[in-house]
């Protein structure tokens, strides 16, 4: 169970349709595949998605920090030395998706070694989650057509709508068109990626008061401390902390400070080990949890569902697990399939992910 090598392989797969939101846009999955090898010949895998507009990481930076700092720190550790690994990675500030991909690849390798699935190792609550689809910026008619396609083709009935444009009417018109077009049976919530001020957010939420929203997420910056508290106090739906609550300590600060009332867990930025800590904290505080999407590929989405399915709290709400559908291709030998609005974990050891070697050869950028 000793780690012999940690590989960081950059790859790029174009999106069929770019995803646009208040803090940025994504045209290609320029991610880093992480492989953790052990002396038993086991290989664990995960992917790191650089999101410079949220965490400051770049693809080249992720490869560099893994090759030059993290890989040497982990060589020789057992897969069971998770707290030691966590402490060593923690000596370097930032780099959340690089650290998380290593953490998840270690859990995958551990599951493969023990012949147990990661979901069972973590908690084993269920084997599936309902899926929520994230709708990027577009005209109301195009966003409604996209939601209808997701409902008709995959049975998805929960939608997170990207908001945060100016004037706020651009977005409130979209949410109204979705509610009117899709009816009362779908779940709708909004995510502003800090695009609005607190006052704009309050106005938008008033305009949408009759649209039966489930949640509001990160509508304005958490750094506008008093404005955000003022906003959260007047809302009658849970306010999700996403990019403002990357670590358990961030969650504590945002929740106890009155700047959020729910939390998004993204395995891409907190791996399985820190996501577990956030889950336990959220359970203790009695918070709503949504499994979020870091605009993950299939491997990242498999990690999210593997974690989300492990616990009652994380599998209660629909998880954001479907944005890989916008990619032109992926690395898994057997693609993920969403049906009846659900995604299931892969049976078998670890994450159950097998990569297609031809696709990896085609999309990797280092050879
Ligand atoms: C989301 O939930 O915000 C967009 C930016 C980011 O950091 O994640 C995505 C989705
Ligand atoms: Mg968000």
XYZ file of C-alpha atoms and ligand atoms in Angstrom:
378
model
C 0.000 0.000 0.000
C 3.005 2.315 -0.297
C 2.868 5.230 -2.725
C 5.597 4.909 -5.357
C 4.615 7.640 -7.813
C 2.156 10.507 -8.274
C 1.612 11.536 -11.920
C 0.071 14.804 -13.108
C -1.009 14.629 -16.758
C -2.483 17.736 -18.436
C -5.228 17.105 -20.965
C -7.700 19.229 -22.929
C -11.139 18.278 -24.253
C -13.261 20.982 -25.958
C -16.784 21.772 -24.846
C -19.549 21.473 -27.444
C -21.127 24.536 -25.872
C -19.198 26.853 -23.510
C -20.567 27.432 -20.001
C -20.861 31.131 -19.046
C -21.500 32.549 -15.570
C -20.828 35.759 -13.625
C -17.224 35.006 -12.629
C -15.981 33.426 -15.888
C -16.561 30.996 -18.732
C -15.275 27.571 -19.726
C -14.691 26.540 -23.362
C -12.525 23.473 -22.844
C -11.867 21.010 -20.030
C -8.172 21.827 -19.605
C -7.803 19.571 -16.589
C -5.052 17.524 -14.966
C -5.370 13.763 -14.578
C -3.762 12.584 -11.345
C -2.611 8.976 -10.954
C -1.336 7.588 -7.650
C 0.691 4.369 -8.043
C 1.472 1.939 -5.231
C 4.039 -0.818 -4.753
C 1.217 -3.385 -5.179
C 0.745 -2.255 -8.796
C -2.489 -0.413 -7.947
C -3.281 2.896 -9.688
C -5.823 5.373 -8.253
C -7.162 8.178 -10.476
C -8.885 11.557 -10.150
C -8.932 14.855 -12.048
C -8.100 18.437 -11.052
C -10.039 21.205 -12.872
C -8.143 24.530 -12.742
C -10.565 27.370 -12.082
C -8.438 30.533 -11.990
C -11.503 32.760 -11.485
C -12.374 30.905 -8.278
C -9.184 29.445 -6.785
C -6.338 31.037 -8.768
C -5.030 27.692 -10.050
C -3.912 27.071 -13.643
C -3.323 23.802 -15.473
C 0.454 24.397 -15.663
C 0.506 25.432 -11.992
C -1.283 22.250 -10.911
C 1.212 20.070 -12.807
C 4.125 22.066 -11.352
C 2.979 21.965 -7.723
C 2.294 18.228 -7.904
C 5.576 17.380 -9.648
C 7.786 19.655 -7.579
C 6.200 19.643 -4.094
C 3.385 17.149 -3.508
C 4.683 14.015 -5.261
C 8.007 13.993 -3.352
C 6.159 14.626 -0.051
C 3.931 11.584 -0.551
C 6.428 9.039 -1.897
C 6.791 6.145 0.550
C 3.622 6.907 2.566
C 1.003 4.178 2.969
C -2.455 4.822 1.493
C -3.648 4.573 5.095
C -1.394 7.454 6.206
C -4.146 9.869 5.220
C -3.682 12.311 8.078
C 0.055 12.484 7.433
C -0.581 13.061 3.728
C -3.161 15.731 4.589
C -0.721 17.490 6.954
C 2.068 17.455 4.355
C -0.132 18.805 1.565
C -1.406 21.417 4.039
C 2.084 22.903 4.383
C 1.517 24.496 0.972
C -1.040 27.294 0.909
C -3.894 27.163 -1.644
C -3.903 24.723 -4.598
C -7.249 23.184 -3.582
C -7.984 21.170 -6.715
C -4.415 19.824 -6.987
C -4.560 18.618 -3.359
C -8.079 17.249 -3.794
C -7.261 15.210 -6.898
C -4.358 13.595 -5.050
C -6.574 12.902 -2.035
C -9.291 11.299 -4.174
C -6.810 9.249 -6.216
C -5.447 7.926 -2.885
C -8.965 6.916 -1.776
C -9.537 5.284 -5.181
C -6.278 3.357 -4.804
C -7.260 2.338 -1.259
C -10.649 1.074 -2.469
C -8.999 -0.874 -5.272
C -6.487 -2.363 -2.833
C -9.223 -3.457 -0.389
C -11.690 -4.365 -3.178
C -14.323 -2.023 -1.737
C -16.020 0.941 -3.397
C -15.138 4.455 -2.258
C -18.806 5.065 -1.415
C -18.765 2.065 0.931
C -15.482 3.172 2.473
C -16.871 6.638 3.166
C -20.329 5.830 4.495
C -22.249 3.558 2.099
C -25.661 5.224 2.484
C -26.981 4.694 -1.064
C -25.722 4.013 -4.581
C -27.277 6.930 -6.457
C -28.226 10.597 -6.462
C -30.821 12.712 -8.182
C -29.167 15.051 -10.690
C -29.383 18.836 -10.851
C -28.327 20.490 -14.137
C -26.574 23.859 -14.184
C -27.776 26.297 -16.875
C -25.194 28.871 -18.072
C -25.974 32.378 -19.352
C -27.999 32.659 -22.522
C -31.282 34.099 -23.758
C -34.427 32.945 -21.888
C -35.693 30.839 -24.830
C -32.339 29.061 -25.257
C -32.042 28.303 -21.529
C -35.598 26.960 -21.454
C -34.870 24.774 -24.510
C -31.739 23.425 -22.781
C -33.700 22.608 -19.615
C -36.431 20.884 -21.651
C -33.798 18.812 -23.433
C -32.296 17.744 -20.089
C -35.725 16.849 -18.740
C -36.829 14.962 -21.852
C -33.536 13.123 -22.549
C -32.319 12.416 -19.009
C -35.318 12.889 -16.710
C -33.629 15.796 -14.884
C -36.119 17.964 -12.975
C -33.821 20.157 -10.851
C -32.031 23.144 -12.393
C -29.482 25.595 -11.049
C -29.755 28.823 -13.010
C -26.704 31.039 -13.363
C -27.517 34.670 -12.501
C -25.475 37.775 -11.653
C -25.790 39.784 -14.896
C -26.749 43.451 -15.065
C -29.433 44.648 -15.217
C -30.885 41.978 -12.928
C -33.901 41.686 -15.214
C -31.744 39.749 -17.713
C -31.666 36.894 -15.219
C -35.007 37.234 -13.480
C -36.624 36.994 -16.942
C -34.833 33.683 -17.496
C -35.995 32.224 -14.181
C -39.562 33.353 -14.903
C -39.430 31.771 -18.387
C -38.157 28.516 -16.848
C -40.893 28.400 -14.212
C -43.611 29.218 -16.737
C -42.253 26.805 -19.348
C -41.418 23.875 -17.062
C -44.276 24.162 -14.579
C -44.440 23.666 -10.822
C -43.013 20.168 -10.680
C -39.369 21.171 -11.333
C -36.992 22.519 -8.681
C -35.226 25.802 -9.505
C -32.445 27.647 -7.673
C -30.068 30.459 -8.594
C -26.296 30.967 -8.357
C -24.825 34.461 -8.759
C -21.072 33.705 -8.494
C -20.712 37.048 -6.660
C -21.934 38.992 -9.692
C -24.467 41.244 -7.951
C -24.228 43.649 -5.055
C -26.253 42.825 -1.944
C -28.861 45.413 -2.971
C -29.145 44.031 -6.517
C -29.489 40.541 -5.065
C -32.272 41.656 -2.718
C -34.103 43.316 -5.598
C -33.758 40.260 -7.820
C -34.960 37.907 -5.087
C -38.030 40.156 -4.545
C -38.753 40.078 -8.283
C -38.595 36.271 -8.156
C -40.580 35.900 -4.900
C -43.466 34.130 -6.689
C -41.217 31.630 -8.528
C -40.824 29.110 -5.680
C -37.026 29.032 -5.597
C -35.349 26.286 -3.604
C -32.082 28.090 -2.759
C -29.967 31.121 -3.594
C -26.193 30.656 -3.915
C -23.332 33.152 -3.606
C -25.345 36.026 -5.124
C -22.961 38.729 -3.849
C -19.386 38.655 -2.493
C -18.833 37.307 1.012
C -16.189 40.003 1.448
C -18.994 42.582 1.515
C -19.569 41.313 5.020
C -22.364 43.551 6.272
C -24.185 43.679 2.923
C -24.186 39.917 2.686
C -25.512 39.455 6.231
C -28.202 42.035 5.510
C -29.196 40.080 2.397
C -29.185 36.632 4.004
C -31.315 37.836 6.944
C -34.138 38.929 4.660
C -34.310 35.789 2.478
C -36.871 33.062 3.065
C -34.788 30.379 1.277
C -31.454 28.867 2.362
C -28.449 30.841 1.107
C -25.676 28.496 -0.073
C -22.025 29.338 0.513
C -20.029 27.964 -2.433
C -16.716 29.657 -3.287
C -16.767 31.522 0.045
C -16.636 28.225 1.977
C -13.897 25.999 0.598
C -12.647 24.644 3.947
C -14.505 23.562 7.100
C -13.126 26.696 8.811
C -14.628 28.847 6.022
C -17.986 27.124 6.559
C -17.833 27.872 10.284
C -16.982 31.528 9.627
C -19.684 32.075 6.987
C -22.436 30.288 8.899
C -21.720 31.661 12.366
C -21.237 35.133 10.865
C -24.730 34.994 9.352
C -23.434 35.226 5.763
C -24.830 31.867 4.640
C -27.308 29.251 5.848
C -26.386 26.237 3.664
C -23.253 24.817 2.069
C -22.090 23.447 -1.276
C -19.656 20.538 -1.051
C -17.447 20.147 -4.132
C -15.136 17.163 -4.075
C -13.039 18.846 -6.805
C -11.905 21.443 -4.263
C -12.057 19.547 -0.960
C -11.354 15.954 -2.026
C -12.938 13.180 0.006
C -11.043 13.841 3.241
C -11.932 17.529 3.636
C -15.408 17.010 2.171
C -15.969 14.434 4.910
C -15.030 17.046 7.513
C -17.339 19.607 5.944
C -20.130 17.037 5.835
C -19.724 16.212 9.524
C -19.650 19.903 10.409
C -22.770 20.595 8.338
C -24.556 17.678 9.982
C -23.644 18.992 13.412
C -24.808 22.489 12.554
C -28.019 21.221 10.912
C -27.285 22.743 7.486
C -28.691 21.936 4.082
C -25.982 20.539 1.771
C -25.835 20.493 -2.021
C -23.197 18.500 -3.884
C -21.843 21.163 -6.238
C -20.150 21.002 -9.629
C -16.730 22.479 -10.391
C -17.551 22.094 -14.106
C -16.252 18.567 -13.737
C -15.607 15.983 -16.417
C -16.903 12.431 -16.059
C -14.166 11.416 -13.641
C -14.861 14.452 -11.450
C -18.607 13.785 -11.590
C -17.983 10.184 -10.583
C -16.044 11.489 -7.570
C -18.961 13.802 -6.627
C -21.566 11.057 -6.825
C -19.295 8.583 -4.997
C -19.085 11.023 -2.091
C -22.656 12.331 -2.264
C -24.141 8.828 -2.231
C -22.114 7.912 0.854
C -24.211 9.969 3.304
C -27.865 10.675 3.986
C -27.340 14.444 4.158
C -25.390 14.766 0.894
C -27.752 12.528 -1.100
C -30.962 14.224 0.079
C -30.890 17.047 -2.477
C -30.203 16.659 -6.200
C -26.445 16.886 -6.886
C -24.906 18.941 -9.696
C -23.617 16.021 -11.737
C -24.450 16.636 -15.371
C -22.242 19.339 -16.882
C -19.989 16.737 -18.488
C -22.860 16.340 -20.975
C -21.678 19.598 -22.594
C -18.208 18.172 -23.320
C -17.400 16.842 -26.798
C -15.732 13.696 -25.371
C -14.199 12.320 -22.153
C -11.601 9.889 -20.828
C -13.709 7.074 -19.341
C -13.832 3.781 -21.236
C -17.471 3.350 -20.199
C -19.217 6.781 -20.254
C -21.402 7.885 -17.339
C -25.107 7.639 -18.039
C -27.860 9.668 -16.426
C -31.297 8.095 -16.623
C -34.613 8.835 -14.908
C -32.897 11.914 -13.489
C -30.379 9.846 -11.515
C -26.691 9.009 -11.629
C -25.477 5.840 -9.911
C -22.054 5.141 -8.457
C -19.955 2.587 -10.305
C -20.064 -0.893 -8.847
C -16.697 -2.384 -8.007
C -13.531 -1.355 -6.275
C -12.553 2.278 -5.649
C -14.312 4.724 -7.961
C -14.837 2.015 -10.571
C -13.360 4.266 -13.270
C -11.426 2.736 -16.143
C -9.770 5.158 -18.545
C -9.716 4.649 -22.292
C -5.981 4.559 -23.166
C -6.562 5.778 -26.740
C -8.541 8.781 -25.533
C -5.906 9.639 -22.956
C -3.203 9.422 -25.640
C -5.267 11.649 -27.904
C -6.147 14.379 -25.374
C -3.033 14.511 -23.177
C -0.905 17.570 -23.770
C 2.464 16.465 -22.452
C 3.413 14.036 -25.232
C -20.707 27.024 -9.396
O -21.450 26.411 -8.641
O -20.423 28.171 -9.090
C -18.697 28.189 -11.564
C -17.670 28.804 -10.910
C -17.199 27.882 -9.950
O -16.279 28.043 -9.142
O -17.896 26.741 -10.021
C -18.837 26.813 -11.070
C -20.190 26.368 -10.643
Mg -21.677 28.171 -7.223
